[in-house]
Short mmCIF file of C-alpha atoms in Angstrom, two decimals:
data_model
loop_
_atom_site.label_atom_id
_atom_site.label_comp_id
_atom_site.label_asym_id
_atom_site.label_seq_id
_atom_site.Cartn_x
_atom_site.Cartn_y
_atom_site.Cartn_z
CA UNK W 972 4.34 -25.15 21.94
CA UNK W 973 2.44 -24.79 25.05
CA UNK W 974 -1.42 -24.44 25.27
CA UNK W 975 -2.49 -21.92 27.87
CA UNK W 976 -4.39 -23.26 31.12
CA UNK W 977 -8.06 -21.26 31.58
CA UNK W 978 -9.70 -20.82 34.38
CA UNK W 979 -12.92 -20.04 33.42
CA UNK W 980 -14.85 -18.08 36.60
CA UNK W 981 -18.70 -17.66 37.52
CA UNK W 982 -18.30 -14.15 38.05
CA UNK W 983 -15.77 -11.32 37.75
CA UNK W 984 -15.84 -11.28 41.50
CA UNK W 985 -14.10 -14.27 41.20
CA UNK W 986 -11.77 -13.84 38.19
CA UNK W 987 -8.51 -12.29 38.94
CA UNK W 988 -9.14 -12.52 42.44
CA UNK W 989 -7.00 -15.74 43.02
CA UNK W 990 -4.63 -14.79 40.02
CA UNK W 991 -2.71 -12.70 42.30
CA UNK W 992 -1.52 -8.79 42.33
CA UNK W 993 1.34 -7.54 41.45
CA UNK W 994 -1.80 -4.50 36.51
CA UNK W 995 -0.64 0.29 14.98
CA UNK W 996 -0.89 -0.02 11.85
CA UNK W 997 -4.98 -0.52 11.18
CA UNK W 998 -5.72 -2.31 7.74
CA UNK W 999 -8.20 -1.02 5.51
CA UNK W 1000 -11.01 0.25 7.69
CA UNK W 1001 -14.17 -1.96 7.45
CA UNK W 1002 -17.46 -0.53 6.25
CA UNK W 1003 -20.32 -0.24 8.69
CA UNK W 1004 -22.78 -2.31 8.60
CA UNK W 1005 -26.61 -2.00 9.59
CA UNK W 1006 -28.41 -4.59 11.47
CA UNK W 1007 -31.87 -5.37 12.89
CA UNK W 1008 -31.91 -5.22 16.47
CA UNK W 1009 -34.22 -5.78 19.43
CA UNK W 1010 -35.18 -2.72 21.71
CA UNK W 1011 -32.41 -1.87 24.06
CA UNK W 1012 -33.54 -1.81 27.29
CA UNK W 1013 -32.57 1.66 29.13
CA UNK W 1014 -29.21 2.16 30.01
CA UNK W 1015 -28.00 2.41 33.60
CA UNK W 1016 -27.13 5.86 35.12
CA UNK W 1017 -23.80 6.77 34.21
CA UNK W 1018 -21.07 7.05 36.52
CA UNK W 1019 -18.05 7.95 36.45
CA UNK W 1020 -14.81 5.87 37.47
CA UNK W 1021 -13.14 6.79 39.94
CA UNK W 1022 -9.32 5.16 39.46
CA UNK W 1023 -7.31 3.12 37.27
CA UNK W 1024 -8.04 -1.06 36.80
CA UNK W 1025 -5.38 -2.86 37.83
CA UNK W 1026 -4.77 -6.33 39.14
CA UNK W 1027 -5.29 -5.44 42.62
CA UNK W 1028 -9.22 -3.87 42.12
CA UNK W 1029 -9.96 -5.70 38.88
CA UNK W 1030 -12.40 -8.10 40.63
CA UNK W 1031 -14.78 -4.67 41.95
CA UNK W 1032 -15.03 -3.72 38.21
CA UNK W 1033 -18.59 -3.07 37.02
CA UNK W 1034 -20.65 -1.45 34.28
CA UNK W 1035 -20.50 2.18 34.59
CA UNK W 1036 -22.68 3.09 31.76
CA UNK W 1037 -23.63 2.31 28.20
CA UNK W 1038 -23.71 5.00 24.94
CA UNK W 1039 -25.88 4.58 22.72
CA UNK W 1040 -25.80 6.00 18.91
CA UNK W 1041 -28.78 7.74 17.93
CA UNK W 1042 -31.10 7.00 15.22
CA UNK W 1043 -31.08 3.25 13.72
CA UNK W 1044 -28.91 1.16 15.62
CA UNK W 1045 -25.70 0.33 13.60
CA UNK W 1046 -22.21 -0.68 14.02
CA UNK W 1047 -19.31 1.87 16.02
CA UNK W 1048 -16.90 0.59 12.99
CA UNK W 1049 -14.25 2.96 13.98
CA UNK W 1050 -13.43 5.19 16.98
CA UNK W 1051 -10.61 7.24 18.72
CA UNK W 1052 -10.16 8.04 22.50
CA UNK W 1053 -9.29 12.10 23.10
CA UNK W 1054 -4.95 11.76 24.49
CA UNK W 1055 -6.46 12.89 27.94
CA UNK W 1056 -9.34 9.91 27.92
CA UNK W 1057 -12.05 12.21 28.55
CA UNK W 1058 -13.86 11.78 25.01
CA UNK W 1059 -14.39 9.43 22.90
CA UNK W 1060 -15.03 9.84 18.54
CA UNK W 1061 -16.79 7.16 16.68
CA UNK W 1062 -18.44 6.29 13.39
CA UNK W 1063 -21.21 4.17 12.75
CA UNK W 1064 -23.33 3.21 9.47
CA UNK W 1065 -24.80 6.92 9.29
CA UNK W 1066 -23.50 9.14 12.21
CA UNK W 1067 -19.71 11.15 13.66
CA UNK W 1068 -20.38 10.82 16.95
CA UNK W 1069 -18.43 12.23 20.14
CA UNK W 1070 -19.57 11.41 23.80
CA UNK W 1071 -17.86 12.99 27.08
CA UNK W 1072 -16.72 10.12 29.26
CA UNK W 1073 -16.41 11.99 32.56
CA UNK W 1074 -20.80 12.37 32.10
CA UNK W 1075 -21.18 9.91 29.75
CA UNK W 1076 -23.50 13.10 27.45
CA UNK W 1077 -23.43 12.67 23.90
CA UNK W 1078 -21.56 15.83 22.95
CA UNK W 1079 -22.74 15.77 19.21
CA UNK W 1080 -24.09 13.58 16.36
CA UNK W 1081 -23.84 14.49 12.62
CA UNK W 1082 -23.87 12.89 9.52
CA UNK W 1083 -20.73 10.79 8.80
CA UNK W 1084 -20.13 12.26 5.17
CA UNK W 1085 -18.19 8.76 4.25
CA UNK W 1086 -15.79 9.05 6.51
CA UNK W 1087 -13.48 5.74 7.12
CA UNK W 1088 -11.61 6.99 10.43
CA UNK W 1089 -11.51 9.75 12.77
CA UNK W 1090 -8.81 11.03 14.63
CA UNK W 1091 -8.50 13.37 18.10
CA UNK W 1092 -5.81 16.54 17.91
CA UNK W 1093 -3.36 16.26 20.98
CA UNK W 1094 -5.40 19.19 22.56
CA UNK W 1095 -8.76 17.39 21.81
CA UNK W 1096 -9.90 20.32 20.38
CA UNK W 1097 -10.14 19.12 16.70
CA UNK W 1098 -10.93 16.28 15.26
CA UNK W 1099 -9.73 14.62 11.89
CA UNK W 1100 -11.75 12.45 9.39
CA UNK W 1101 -10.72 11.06 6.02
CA UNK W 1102 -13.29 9.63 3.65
CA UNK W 1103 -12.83 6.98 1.22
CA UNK W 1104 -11.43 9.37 -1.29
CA UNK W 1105 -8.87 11.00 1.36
CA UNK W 1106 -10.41 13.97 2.04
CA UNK W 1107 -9.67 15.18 5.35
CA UNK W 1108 -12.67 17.44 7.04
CA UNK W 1109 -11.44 19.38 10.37
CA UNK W 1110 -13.86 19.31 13.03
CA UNK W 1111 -14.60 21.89 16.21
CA UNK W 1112 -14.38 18.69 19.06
CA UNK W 1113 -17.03 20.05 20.77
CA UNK W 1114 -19.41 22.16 18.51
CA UNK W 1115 -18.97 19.17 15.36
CA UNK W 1116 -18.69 21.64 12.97
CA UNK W 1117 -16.66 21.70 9.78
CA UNK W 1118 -13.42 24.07 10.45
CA UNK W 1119 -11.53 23.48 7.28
CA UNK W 1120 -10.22 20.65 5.00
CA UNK W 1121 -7.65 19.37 2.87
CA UNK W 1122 -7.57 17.00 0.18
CA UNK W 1123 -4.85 14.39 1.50
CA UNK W 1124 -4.24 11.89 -0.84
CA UNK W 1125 -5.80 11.37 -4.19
CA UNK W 1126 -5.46 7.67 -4.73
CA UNK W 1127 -6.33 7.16 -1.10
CA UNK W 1128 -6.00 3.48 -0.12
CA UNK W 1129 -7.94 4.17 2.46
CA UNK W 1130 -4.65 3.14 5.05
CA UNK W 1131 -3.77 5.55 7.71
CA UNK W 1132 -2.12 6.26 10.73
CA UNK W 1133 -2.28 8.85 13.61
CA UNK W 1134 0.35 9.91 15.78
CA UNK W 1135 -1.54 12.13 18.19
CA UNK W 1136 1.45 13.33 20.35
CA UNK W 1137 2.64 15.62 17.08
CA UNK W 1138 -0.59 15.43 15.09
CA UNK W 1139 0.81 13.72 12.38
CA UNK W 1140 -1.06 12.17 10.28
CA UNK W 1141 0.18 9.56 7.24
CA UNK W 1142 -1.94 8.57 4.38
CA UNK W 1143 -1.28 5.12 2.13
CA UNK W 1144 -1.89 4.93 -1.62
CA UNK W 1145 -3.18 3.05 -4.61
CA UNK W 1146 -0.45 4.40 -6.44
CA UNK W 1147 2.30 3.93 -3.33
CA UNK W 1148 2.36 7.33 -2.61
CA UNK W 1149 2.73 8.02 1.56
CA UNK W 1150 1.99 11.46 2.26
CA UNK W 1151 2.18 13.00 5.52
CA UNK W 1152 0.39 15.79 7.38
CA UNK W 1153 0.42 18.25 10.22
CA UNK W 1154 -3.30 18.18 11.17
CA UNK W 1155 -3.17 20.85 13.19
CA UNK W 1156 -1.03 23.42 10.89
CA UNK W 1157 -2.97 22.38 8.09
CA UNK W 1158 0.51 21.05 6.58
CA UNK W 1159 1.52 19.03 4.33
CA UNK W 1160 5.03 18.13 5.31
CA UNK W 1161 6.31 15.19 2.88
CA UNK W 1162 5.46 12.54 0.45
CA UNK W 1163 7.33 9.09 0.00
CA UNK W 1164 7.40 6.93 -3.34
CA UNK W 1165 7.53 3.31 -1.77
CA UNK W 1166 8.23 0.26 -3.69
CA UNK W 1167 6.03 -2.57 -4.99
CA UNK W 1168 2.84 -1.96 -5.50
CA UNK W 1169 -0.14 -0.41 -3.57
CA UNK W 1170 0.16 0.57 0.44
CA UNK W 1171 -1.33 -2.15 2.54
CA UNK W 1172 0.01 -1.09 5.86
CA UNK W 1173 1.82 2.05 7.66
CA UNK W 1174 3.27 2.24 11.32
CA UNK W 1175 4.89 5.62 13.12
CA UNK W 1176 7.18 4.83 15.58
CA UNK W 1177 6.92 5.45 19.32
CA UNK W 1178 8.83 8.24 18.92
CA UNK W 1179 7.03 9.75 16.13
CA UNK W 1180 10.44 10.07 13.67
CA UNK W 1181 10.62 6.43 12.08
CA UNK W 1182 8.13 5.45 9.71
CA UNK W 1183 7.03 1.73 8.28
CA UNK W 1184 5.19 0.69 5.36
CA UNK W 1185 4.51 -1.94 3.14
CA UNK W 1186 2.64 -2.54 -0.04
CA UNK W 1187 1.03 -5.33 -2.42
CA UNK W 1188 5.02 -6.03 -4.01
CA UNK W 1189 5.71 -7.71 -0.62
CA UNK W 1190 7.96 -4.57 0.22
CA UNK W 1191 8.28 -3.36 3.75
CA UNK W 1192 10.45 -0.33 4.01
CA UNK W 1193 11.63 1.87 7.07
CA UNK W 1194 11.75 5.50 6.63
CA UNK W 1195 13.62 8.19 7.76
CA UNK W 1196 10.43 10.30 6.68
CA UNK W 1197 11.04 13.73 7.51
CA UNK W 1198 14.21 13.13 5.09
CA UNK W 1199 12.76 11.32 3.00
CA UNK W 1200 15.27 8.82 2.94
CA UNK W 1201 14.38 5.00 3.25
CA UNK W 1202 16.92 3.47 5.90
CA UNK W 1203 16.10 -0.07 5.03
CA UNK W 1204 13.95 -2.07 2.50
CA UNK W 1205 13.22 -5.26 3.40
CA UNK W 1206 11.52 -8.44 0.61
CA UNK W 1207 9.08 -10.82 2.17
CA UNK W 1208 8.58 -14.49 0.71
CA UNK W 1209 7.31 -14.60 -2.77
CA UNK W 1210 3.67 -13.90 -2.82
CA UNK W 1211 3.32 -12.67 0.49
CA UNK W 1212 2.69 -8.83 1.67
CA UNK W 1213 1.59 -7.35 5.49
CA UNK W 1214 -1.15 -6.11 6.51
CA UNK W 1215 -0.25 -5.36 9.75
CA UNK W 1216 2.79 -3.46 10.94
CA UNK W 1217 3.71 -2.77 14.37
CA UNK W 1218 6.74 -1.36 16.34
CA UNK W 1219 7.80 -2.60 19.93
CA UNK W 1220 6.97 0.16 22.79
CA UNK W 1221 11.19 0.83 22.64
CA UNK W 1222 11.22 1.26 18.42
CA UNK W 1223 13.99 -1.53 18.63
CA UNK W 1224 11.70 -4.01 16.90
CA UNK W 1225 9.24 -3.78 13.76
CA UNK W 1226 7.06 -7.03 13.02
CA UNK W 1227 5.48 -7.52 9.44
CA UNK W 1228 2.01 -9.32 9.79
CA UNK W 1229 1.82 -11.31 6.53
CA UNK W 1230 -0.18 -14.08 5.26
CA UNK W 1231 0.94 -17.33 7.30
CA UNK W 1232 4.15 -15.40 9.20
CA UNK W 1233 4.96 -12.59 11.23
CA UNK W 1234 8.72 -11.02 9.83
CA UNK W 1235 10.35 -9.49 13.08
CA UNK W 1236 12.73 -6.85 12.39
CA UNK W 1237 15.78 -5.32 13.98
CA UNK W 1238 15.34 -1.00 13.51
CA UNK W 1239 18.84 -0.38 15.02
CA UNK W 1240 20.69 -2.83 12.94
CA UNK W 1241 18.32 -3.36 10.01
CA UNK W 1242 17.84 -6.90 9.79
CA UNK W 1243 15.60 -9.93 9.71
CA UNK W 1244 15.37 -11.38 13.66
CA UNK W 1245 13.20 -14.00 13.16
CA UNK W 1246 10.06 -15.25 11.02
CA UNK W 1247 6.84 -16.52 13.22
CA UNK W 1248 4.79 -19.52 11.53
CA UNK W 1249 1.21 -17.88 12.48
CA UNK W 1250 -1.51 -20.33 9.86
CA UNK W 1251 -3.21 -18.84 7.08
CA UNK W 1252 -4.66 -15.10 8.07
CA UNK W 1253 -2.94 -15.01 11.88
CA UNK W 1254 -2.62 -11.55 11.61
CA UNK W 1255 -6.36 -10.23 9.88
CA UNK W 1256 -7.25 -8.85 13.58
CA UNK W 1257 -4.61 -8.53 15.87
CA UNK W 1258 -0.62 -7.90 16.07
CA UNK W 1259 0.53 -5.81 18.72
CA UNK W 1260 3.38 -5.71 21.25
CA UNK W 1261 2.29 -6.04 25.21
CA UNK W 1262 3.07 -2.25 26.76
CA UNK W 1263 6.41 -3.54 27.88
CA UNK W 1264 7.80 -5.00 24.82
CA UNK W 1265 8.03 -8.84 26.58
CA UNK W 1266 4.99 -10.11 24.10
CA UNK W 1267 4.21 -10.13 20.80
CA UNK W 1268 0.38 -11.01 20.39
CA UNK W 1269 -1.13 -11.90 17.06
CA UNK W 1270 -4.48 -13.04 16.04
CA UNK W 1271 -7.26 -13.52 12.94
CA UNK W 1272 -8.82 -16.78 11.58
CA UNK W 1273 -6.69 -19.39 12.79
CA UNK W 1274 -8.16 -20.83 15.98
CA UNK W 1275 -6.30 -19.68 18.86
CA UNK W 1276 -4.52 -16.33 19.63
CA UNK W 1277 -1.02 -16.51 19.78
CA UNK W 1278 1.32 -14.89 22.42
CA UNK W 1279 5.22 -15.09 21.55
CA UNK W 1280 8.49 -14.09 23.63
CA UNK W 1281 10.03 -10.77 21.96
CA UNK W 1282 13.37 -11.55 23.48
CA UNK W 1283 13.75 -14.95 21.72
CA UNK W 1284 10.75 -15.60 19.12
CA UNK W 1285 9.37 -18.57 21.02
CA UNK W 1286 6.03 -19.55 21.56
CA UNK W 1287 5.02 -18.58 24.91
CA UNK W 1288 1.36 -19.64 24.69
CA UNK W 1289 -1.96 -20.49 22.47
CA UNK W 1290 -5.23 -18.59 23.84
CA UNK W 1291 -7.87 -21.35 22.86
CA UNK W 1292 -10.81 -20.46 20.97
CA UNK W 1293 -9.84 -16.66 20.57
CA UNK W 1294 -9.75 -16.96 17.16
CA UNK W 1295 -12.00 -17.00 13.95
CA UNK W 1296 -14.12 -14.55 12.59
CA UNK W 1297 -13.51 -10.98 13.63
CA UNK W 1298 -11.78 -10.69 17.37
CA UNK W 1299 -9.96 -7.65 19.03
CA UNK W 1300 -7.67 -7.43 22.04
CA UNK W 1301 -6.18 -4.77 23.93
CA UNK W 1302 -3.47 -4.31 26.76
CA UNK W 1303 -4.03 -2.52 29.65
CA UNK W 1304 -1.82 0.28 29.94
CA UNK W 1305 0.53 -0.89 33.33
CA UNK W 1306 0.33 -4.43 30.48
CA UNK W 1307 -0.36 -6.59 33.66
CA UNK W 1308 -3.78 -7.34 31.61
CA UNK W 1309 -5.07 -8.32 28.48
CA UNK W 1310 -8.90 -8.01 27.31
CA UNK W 1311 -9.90 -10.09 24.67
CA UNK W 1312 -13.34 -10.54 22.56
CA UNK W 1313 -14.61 -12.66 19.47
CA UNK W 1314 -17.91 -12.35 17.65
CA UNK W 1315 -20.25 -14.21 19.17
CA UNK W 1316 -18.05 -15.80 21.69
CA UNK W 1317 -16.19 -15.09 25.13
CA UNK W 1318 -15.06 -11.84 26.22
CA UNK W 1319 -12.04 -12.76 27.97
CA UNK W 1320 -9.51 -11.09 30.73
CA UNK W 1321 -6.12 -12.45 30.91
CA UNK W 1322 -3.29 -11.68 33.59
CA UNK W 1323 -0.41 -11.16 31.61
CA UNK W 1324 1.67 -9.84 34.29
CA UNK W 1325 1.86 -13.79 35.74
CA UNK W 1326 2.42 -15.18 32.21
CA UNK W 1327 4.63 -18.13 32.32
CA UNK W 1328 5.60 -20.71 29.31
CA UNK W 1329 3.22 -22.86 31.03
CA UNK W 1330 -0.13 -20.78 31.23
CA UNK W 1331 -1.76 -17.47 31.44
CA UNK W 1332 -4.38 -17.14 34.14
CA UNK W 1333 -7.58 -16.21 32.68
CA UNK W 1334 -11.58 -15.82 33.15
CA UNK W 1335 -14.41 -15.16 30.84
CA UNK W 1336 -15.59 -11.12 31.55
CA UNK W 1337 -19.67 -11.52 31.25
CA UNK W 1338 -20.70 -7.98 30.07
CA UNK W 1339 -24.60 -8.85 29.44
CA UNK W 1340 -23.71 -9.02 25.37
CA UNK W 1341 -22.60 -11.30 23.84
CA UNK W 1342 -21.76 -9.44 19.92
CA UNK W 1343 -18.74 -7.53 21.24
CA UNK W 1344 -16.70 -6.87 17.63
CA UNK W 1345 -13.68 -4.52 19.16
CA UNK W 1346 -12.38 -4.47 22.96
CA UNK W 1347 -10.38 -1.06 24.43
CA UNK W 1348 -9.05 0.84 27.14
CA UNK W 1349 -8.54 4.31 27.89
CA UNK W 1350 -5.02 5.73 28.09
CA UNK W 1351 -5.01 6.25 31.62
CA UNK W 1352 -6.77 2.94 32.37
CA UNK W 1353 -9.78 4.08 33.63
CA UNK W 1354 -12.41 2.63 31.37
CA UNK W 1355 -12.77 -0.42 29.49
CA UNK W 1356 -15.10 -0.36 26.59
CA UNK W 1357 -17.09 -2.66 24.64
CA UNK W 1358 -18.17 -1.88 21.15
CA UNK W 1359 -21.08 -4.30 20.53
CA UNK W 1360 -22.04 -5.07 17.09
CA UNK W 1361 -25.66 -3.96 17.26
CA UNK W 1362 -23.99 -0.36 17.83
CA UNK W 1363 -24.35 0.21 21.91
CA UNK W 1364 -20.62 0.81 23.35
CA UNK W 1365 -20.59 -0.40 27.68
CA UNK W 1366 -18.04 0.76 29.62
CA UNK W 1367 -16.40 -0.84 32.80
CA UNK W 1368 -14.54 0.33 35.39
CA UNK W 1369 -14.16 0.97 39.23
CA UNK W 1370 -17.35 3.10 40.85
CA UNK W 1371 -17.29 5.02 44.12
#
């Protein structure tokens, strides 16, 4: 077990600089929460980024801009980037809200109606909420008004998962029911009985045709879901069940985030690869595979982050003090980077592209805030954003 080697910088300016160049399945959403802040002061003028981040220009990264949610200040609990990375959805305590990233305008703000997440259409025409109770309301992207709806589950666990190339959409149940829609067509396409228990997690494959989920029984089953037919059905330890599910970028791999272990999974041959001792709740936050399939990254209350080896299920390195009470991290999407966050702690940059079983060259990212609850970049790796607590989202990337 090797503990990674930090080098903690003054400044960005100074962070990756001498590092070298060479660039799921979400559990039950959490409920917003309202807090007391201190006036903001005003936000700098937006502008608008002008390339990808990579290794080689990460150092000349800056604030670009900040949105800011109307009305009282509360937390962005849940949010969605348009496929082409030129929008961006969110919900907060009160408010659906959709800004334009190229201008940084707030394109509309209207009252949430309970919903628990929000979803783009490939087009980014639409957009998709479910409340607590599954309904689904259909959304013009850029007027916010209601289109249509459809009830999509009605013992909605309040589990789902997007797949935003086909607009398919798959819903998780109290009674472990998995239905699944066509947003767009308005379709509902198929519904799978799983076994044991309620749905606590759901995964589509890359490719859209493979489908994972698992439930309260300690059950995690893959599905061939447009037949209907479960191709495997796999029994964790007794008393354990995942809450996170994730499949490598190739679909060859499907890890079950349970308890105190992650279950790695062979899709092609159906079978147990390896089980990954993480400590009580290692997988609350984080379990996702690095853009290239070489990492396996998983994270929650134990103290440090954890970053495995795909290939063989070793240990490849501990992130120290990433860990604890609610932390996010997010590849960048050539994976040479990693951006990492914890509640009132360290937003950290790591360059994953010069991982070794030794260390991961890293540097704390000062952002001005230090309440960033959830850490993400665009698809085309223009933008990285910064949802702060207090309900103000800053975005980074490379100016004029």
């Amino acid at each position: 077990m090797q503990t990674i080697k930090t080098f903690v910088c003054l400044s960005l300016l100074l962070l990756l600089a001498a590092c070298g160049s060479t660039s799921d399945t979400p559990p039950a959403t959490p409920q917003p929460t309202e807090r007391t802040v201190p006036t903001l002061p005003p936000p700098p003028a937006w502008t608008e980024a002008t390339t990808a981040l990579t290794l080689d220009n990460i150092a000349q990264a800056r604030e670009l801009g900040r949105l800011d949610p109307p009305g009282t200040l509360s937390t962005v609990f849940y949010h969605d980037f348009s496929p082409d990375s030129t929008r961006l959805a969110g919900l907060n305590n009160e408010l659906l809200l959709a800004w334009d990233l190229i201008t940084g305008r707030l394109v509309f703000s209207i009252p949430r109606q309970n919903a628990v997440q929000v979803y783009y259409s490939s087009d980014k025409t639409e957009l998709y909420t479910i409340n607590d109770e599954g309904l689904t309301l259909i959304y013009d992207a850029n007027a916010g008004t209601v289109k249509n709806s459809f009830q999509g589950h009605d013992s909605y666990a309040s589990l789902s998962v997007y797949d935003d190339d086909a607009d398919l959409l798959a819903l998780g149940g109290l009674n472990g029911e998995v239905k699944v829609w066509e947003t767009f067509a308005r379709q509902s396409l198929v519904t799978l009985q799983t076994e044991g228990g309620d749905v606590t997690a759901l995964a589509f494959s890359p490719d859209g045709e493979s489908l994972a989920t698992a439930t309260s029984g300690g059950k995690v089953q893959l599905w061939d879901w447009r037949n209907r037919q479960a191709l495997a059905t796999f029994t964790l330890v007794e008393g354990a069940y995942a809450v996170r599910l994730a499949f490598s970028p190739d679909g060859a791999q499907l890890a079950a985030g349970e308890y105190q272990a992650i279950s790695v999974f062979s899709t092609p041959d159906q079978t147990l690869l390896y089980d990954l001792a993480t400590g009580d709740n290692g997988t609350t936050d984080v379990l996702m595979y690095s853009p290239d399939g070489r990492f396996l990254v998983n994270g929650g209350l134990i103290p440090n982050m954890l970053v495995w080896d795909t290939a063989t299920g070793d240990l490849v390195a501990q992130l120290p003090d990433v860990g604890g009470d609610r932390i996010s991290a997010a590849f960048s999407p050539d994976g040479d980077m990693m951006i990492t966050a914890r509640l009132d702690g360290a937003v950290s940059l790591w360059n994953i592209a010069d991982a070794t079983q030794q260390s991961i060259p890293s540097g704390d990212f000062d952002i001005g805030a230090d309440r960033i609850l959830y850490v993400d970049w665009t698809a085309d790796g223009f933008l990285l954003t910064f949802f702060d607590a207090t309900g103000p989202i800053y975005t980074w990337g490379i100016a004029p």
